[in-house]
PDB file of C-alpha atoms in Angstrom:
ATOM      1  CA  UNK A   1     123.579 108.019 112.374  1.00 97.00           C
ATOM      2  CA  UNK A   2     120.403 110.004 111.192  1.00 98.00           C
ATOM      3  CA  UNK A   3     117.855 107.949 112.406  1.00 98.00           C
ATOM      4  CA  UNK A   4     113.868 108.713 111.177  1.00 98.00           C
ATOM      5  CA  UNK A   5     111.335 108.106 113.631  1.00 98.00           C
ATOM      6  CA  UNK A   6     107.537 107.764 112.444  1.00 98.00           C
ATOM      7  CA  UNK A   7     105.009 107.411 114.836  1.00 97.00           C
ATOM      8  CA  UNK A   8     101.720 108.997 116.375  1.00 96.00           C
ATOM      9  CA  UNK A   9     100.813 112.378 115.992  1.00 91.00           C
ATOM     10  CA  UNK A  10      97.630 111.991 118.349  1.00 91.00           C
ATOM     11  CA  UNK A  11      98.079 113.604 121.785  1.00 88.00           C
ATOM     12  CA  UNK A  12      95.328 111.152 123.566  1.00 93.00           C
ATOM     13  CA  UNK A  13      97.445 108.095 124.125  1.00 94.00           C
ATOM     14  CA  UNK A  14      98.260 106.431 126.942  1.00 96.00           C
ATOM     15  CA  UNK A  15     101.581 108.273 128.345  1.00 96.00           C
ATOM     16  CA  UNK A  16     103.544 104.880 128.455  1.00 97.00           C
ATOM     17  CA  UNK A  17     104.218 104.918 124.940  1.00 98.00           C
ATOM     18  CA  UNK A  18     105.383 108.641 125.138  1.00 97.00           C
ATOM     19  CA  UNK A  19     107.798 107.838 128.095  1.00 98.00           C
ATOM     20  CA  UNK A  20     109.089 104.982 125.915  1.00 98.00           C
ATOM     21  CA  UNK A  21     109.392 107.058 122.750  1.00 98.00           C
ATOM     22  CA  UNK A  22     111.212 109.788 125.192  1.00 98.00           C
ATOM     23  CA  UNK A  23     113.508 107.486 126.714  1.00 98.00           C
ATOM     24  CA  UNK A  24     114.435 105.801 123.465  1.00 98.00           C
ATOM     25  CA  UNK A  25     114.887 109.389 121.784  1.00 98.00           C
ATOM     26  CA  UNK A  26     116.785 110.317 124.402  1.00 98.00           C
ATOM     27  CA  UNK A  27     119.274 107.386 124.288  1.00 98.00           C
ATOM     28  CA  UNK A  28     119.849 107.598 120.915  1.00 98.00           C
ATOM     29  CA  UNK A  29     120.976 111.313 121.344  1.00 98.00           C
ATOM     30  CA  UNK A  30     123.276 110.395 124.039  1.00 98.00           C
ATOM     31  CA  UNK A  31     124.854 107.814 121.642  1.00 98.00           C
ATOM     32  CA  UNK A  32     125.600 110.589 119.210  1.00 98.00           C
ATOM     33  CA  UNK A  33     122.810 109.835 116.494  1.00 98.00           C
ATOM     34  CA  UNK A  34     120.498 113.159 115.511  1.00 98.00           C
ATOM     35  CA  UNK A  35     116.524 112.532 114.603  1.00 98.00           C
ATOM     36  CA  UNK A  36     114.531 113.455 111.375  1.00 98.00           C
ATOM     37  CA  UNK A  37     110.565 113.442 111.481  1.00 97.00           C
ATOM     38  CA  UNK A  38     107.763 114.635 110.565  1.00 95.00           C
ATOM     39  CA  UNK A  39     107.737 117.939 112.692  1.00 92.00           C
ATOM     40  CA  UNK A  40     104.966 117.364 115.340  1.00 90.00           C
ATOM     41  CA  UNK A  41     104.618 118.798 118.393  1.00 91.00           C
ATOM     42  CA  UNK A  42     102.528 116.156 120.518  1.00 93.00           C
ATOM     43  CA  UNK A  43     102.300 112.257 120.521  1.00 95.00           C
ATOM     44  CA  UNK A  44     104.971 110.347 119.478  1.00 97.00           C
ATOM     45  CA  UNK A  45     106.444 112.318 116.923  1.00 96.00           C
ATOM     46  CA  UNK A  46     106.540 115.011 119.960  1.00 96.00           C
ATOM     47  CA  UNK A  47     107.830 112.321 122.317  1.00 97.00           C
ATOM     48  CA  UNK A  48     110.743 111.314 119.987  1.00 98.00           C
ATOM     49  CA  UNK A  49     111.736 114.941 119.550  1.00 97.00           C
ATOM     50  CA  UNK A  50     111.796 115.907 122.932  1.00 97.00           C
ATOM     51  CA  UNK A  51     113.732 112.596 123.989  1.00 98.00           C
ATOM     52  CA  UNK A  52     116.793 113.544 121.246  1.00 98.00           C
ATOM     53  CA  UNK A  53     116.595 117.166 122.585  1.00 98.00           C
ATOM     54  CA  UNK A  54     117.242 116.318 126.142  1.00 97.00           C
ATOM     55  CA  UNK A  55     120.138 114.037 125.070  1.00 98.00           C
ATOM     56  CA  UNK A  56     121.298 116.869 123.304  1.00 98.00           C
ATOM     57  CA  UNK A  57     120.803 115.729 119.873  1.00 98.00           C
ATOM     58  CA  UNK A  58     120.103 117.183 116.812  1.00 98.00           C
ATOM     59  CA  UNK A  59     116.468 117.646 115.415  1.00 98.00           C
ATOM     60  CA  UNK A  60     115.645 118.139 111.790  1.00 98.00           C
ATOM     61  CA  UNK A  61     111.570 118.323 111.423  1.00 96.00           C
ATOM     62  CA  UNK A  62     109.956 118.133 107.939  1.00 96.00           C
ATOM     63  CA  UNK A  63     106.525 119.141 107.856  1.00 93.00           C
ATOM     64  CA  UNK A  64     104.360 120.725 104.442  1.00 90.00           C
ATOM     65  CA  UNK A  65     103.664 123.992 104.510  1.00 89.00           C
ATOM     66  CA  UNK A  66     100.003 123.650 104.605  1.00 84.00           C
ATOM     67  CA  UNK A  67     100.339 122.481 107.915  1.00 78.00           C
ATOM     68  CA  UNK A  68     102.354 125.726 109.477  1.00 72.00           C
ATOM     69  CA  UNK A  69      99.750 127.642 107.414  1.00 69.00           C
ATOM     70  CA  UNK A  70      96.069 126.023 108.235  1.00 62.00           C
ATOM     71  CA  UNK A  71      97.180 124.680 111.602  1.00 62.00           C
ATOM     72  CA  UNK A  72      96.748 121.413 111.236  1.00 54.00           C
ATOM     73  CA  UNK A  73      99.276 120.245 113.378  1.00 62.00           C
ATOM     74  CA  UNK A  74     101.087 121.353 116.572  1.00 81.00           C
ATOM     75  CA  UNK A  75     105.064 121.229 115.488  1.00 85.00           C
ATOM     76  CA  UNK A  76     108.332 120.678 117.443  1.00 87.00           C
ATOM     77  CA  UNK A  77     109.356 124.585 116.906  1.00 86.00           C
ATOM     78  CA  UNK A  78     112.535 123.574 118.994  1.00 92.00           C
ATOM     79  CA  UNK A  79     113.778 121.770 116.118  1.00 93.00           C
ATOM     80  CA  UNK A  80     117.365 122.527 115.035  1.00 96.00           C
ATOM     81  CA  UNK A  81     116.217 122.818 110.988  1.00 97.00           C
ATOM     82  CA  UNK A  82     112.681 122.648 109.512  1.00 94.00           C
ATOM     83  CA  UNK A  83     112.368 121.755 105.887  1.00 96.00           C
ATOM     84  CA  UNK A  84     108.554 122.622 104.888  1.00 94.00           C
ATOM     85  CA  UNK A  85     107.533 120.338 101.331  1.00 95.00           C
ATOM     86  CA  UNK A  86     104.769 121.270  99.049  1.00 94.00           C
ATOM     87  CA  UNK A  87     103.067 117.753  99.843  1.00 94.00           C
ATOM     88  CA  UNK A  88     102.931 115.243 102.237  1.00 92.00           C
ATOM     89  CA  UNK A  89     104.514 112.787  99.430  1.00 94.00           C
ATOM     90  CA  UNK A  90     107.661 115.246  99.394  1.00 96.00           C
ATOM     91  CA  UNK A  91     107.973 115.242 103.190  1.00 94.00           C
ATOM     92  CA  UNK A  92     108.653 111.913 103.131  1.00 95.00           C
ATOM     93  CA  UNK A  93     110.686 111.122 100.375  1.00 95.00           C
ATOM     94  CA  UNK A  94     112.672 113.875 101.935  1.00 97.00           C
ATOM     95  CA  UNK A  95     112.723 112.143 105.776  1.00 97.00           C
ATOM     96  CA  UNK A  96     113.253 108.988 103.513  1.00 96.00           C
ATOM     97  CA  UNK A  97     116.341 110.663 101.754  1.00 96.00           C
ATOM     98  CA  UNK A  98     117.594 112.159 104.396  1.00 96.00           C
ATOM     99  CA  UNK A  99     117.754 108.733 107.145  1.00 98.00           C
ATOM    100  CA  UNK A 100     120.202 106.389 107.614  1.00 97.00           C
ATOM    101  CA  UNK A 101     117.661 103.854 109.632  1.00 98.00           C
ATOM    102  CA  UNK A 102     113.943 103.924 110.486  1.00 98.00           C
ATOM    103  CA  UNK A 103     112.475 103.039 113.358  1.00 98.00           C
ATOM    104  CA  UNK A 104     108.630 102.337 113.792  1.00 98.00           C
ATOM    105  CA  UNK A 105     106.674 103.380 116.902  1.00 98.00           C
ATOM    106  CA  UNK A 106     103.268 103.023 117.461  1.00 98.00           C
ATOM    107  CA  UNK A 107     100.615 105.178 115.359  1.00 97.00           C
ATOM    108  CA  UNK A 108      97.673 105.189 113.047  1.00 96.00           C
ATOM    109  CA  UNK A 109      97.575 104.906 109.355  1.00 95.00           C
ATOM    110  CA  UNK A 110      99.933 107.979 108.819  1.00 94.00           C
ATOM    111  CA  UNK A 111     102.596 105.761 110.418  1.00 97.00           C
ATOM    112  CA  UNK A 112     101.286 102.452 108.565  1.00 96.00           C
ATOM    113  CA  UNK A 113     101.483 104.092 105.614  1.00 96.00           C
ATOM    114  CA  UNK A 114     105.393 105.232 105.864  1.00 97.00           C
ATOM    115  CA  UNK A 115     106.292 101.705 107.246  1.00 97.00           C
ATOM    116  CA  UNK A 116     104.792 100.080 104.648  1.00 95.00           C
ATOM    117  CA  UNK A 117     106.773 102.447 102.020  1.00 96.00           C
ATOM    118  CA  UNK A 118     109.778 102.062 103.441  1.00 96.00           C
ATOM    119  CA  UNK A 119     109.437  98.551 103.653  1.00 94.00           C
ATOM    120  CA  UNK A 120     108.531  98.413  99.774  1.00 91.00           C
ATOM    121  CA  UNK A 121     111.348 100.801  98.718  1.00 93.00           C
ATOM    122  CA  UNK A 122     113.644  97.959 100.378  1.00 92.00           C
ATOM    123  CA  UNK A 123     111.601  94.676  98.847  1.00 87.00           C
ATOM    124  CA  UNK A 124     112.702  96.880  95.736  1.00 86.00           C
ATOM    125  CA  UNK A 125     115.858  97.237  96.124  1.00 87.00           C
ATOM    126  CA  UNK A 126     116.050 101.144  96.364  1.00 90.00           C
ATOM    127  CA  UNK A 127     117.863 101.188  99.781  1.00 93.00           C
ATOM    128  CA  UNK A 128     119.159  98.580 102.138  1.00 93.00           C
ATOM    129  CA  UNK A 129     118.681 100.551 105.530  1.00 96.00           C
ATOM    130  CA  UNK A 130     117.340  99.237 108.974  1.00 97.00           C
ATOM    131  CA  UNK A 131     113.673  99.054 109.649  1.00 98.00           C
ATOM    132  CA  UNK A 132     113.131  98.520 113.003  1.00 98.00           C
ATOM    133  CA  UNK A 133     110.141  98.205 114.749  1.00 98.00           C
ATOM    134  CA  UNK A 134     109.461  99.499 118.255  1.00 98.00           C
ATOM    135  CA  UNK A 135     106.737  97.147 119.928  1.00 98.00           C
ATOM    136  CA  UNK A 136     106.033  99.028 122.672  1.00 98.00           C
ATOM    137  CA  UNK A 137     103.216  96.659 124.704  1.00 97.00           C
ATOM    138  CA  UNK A 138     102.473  94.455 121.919  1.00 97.00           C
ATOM    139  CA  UNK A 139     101.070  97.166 119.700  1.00 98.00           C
ATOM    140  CA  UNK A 140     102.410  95.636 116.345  1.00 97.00           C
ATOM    141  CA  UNK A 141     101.940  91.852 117.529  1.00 96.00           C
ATOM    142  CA  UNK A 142      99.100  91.168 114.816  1.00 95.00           C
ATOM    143  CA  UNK A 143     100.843  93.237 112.282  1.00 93.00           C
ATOM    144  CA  UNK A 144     103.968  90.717 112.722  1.00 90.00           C
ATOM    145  CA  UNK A 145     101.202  87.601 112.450  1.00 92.00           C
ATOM    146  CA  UNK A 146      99.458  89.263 109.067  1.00 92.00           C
ATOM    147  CA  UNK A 147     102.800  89.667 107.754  1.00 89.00           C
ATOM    148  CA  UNK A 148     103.581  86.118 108.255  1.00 86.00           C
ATOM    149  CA  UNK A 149      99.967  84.957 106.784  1.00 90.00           C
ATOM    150  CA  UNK A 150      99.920  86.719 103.964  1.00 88.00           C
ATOM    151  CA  UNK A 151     103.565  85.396 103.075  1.00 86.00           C
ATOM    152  CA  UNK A 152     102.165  81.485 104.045  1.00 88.00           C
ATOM    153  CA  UNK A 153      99.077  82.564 101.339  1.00 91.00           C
ATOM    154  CA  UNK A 154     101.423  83.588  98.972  1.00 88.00           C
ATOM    155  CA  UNK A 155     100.418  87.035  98.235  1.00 89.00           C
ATOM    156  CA  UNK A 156     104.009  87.900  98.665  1.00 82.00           C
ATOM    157  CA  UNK A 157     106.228  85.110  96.783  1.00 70.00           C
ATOM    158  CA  UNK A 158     109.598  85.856  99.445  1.00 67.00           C
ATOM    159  CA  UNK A 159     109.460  86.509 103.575  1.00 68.00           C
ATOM    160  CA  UNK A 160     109.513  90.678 103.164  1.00 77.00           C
ATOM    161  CA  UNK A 161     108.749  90.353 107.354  1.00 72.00           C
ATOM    162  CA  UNK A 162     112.336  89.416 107.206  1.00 81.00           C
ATOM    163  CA  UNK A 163     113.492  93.008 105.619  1.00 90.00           C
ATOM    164  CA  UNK A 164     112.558  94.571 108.994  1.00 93.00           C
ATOM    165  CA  UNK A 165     112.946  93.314 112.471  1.00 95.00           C
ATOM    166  CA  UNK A 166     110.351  93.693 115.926  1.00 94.00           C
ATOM    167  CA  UNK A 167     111.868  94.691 119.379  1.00 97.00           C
ATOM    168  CA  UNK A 168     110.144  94.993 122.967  1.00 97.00           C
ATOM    169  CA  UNK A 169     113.277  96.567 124.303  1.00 97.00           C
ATOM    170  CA  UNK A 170     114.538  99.647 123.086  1.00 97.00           C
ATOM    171  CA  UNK A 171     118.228  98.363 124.271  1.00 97.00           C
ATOM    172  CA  UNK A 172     118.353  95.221 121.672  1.00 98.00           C
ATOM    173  CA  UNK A 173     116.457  98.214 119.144  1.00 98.00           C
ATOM    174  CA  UNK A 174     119.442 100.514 119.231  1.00 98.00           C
ATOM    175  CA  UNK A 175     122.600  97.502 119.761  1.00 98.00           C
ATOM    176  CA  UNK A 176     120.147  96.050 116.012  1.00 97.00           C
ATOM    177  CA  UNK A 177     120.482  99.339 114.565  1.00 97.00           C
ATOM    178  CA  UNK A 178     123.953  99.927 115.603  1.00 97.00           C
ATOM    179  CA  UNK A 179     125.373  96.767 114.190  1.00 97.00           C
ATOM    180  CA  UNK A 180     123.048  96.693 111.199  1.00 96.00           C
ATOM    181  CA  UNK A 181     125.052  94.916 108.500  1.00 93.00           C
ATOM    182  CA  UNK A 182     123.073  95.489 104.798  1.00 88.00           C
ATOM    183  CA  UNK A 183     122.461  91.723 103.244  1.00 79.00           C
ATOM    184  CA  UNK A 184     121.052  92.449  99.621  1.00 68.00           C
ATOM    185  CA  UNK A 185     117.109  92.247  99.157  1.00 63.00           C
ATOM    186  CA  UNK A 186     114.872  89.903  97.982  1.00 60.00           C
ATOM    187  CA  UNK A 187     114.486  91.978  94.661  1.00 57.00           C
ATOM    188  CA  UNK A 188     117.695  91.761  94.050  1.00 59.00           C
ATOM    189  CA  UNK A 189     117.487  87.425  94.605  1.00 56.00           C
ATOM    190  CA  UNK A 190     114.349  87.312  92.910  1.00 52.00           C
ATOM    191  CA  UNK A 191     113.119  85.499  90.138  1.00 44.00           C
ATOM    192  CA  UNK A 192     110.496  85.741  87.688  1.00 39.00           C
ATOM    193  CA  UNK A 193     108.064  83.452  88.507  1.00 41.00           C
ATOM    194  CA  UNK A 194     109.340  82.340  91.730  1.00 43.00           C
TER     195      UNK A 194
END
């Protein structure tokens, strides 16, 4: 399975997030799934990377070419293909394209930003695949209670905290994404003025 990873870019957090991210990358190589991400070189993004590489997987890094050109960002050279995009909006509709599953790891609003895409895309109805999100030491545990209170407020009319799920363990993670079964959307059940 071609599994996207998003996560931090930022090389000044604590290393037990990037010995999780490793150790998760590198278990999913060993279990025969390859990565796709955004290209960097440190963080998580770097962690994930160098995880599937030492399980022998196979690394496809998408990155735009403004950041190979202005330096912007330290990349995973070791990657087995790099696609460089004209934007940052292409790089991920191409990681978006290109996955089978997501899986969330801790990060800024870069990372935010593609959960929360992904997650829409799938409220939509324009793909069914697993969203799963790594909670390595609680990091996401008010995300999962906003989710929940916006839902009881009614700003969104059907429980979208459902269309992804939260793991502590990266074991239960990869047996969810493994056995991931598609169940429709809540687009697709929806009704006007529900």
């Amino acid at each position: 399975m071609k599994i996207c990873i998003f996560g931090a870019a930022s090389a000044h957090i604590d290393q037990k997030y990037i010995d999780k991210v490793e150790a998760l990358g590198e278990e999913l190589a060993n279990r025969g799934h390859s990565l796709v991400f955004g290209c960097g070189g440190s963080g998580l993004m770097g962690a994930a990377a160098r995880g599937f590489k030492r399980g022998g997987g196979y690394v496809h890094g998408v990155v735009p070419s403004f950041f190979r050109d202005e330096g912007v960002e330290q990349l995973f050279l070791e990657s087995d293909k790099i696609t460089y995009t004209e934007t940052m909006s292409e790089r991920k509709k191409t990681m978006e394209d290109d996955a089978e599953a997501f899986i969330i790891v801790p990060g800024g609003v870069g990372t935010f930003e593609e959960f929360f895409e992904v997650l829409t895309l799938k409220q939509l109805g324009r793909h069914e695949k697993a969203i799963a999100i790594f909670n390595i030491d609680g990091y996401y545990d008010n995300l999962e209670k906003f989710m929940q209170e916006v839902t009881e407020r009614k700003f969104i009319t059907f429980k979208c905290y459902e269309l992804y799920s939260y793991f502590n363990s990266a074991d239960e993670l990869i047996k969810y994404l493994e056995s991931y079964k598609p169940e429709g959307t809540p687009w697709q059940k929806l009704k006007i003025g529900d």
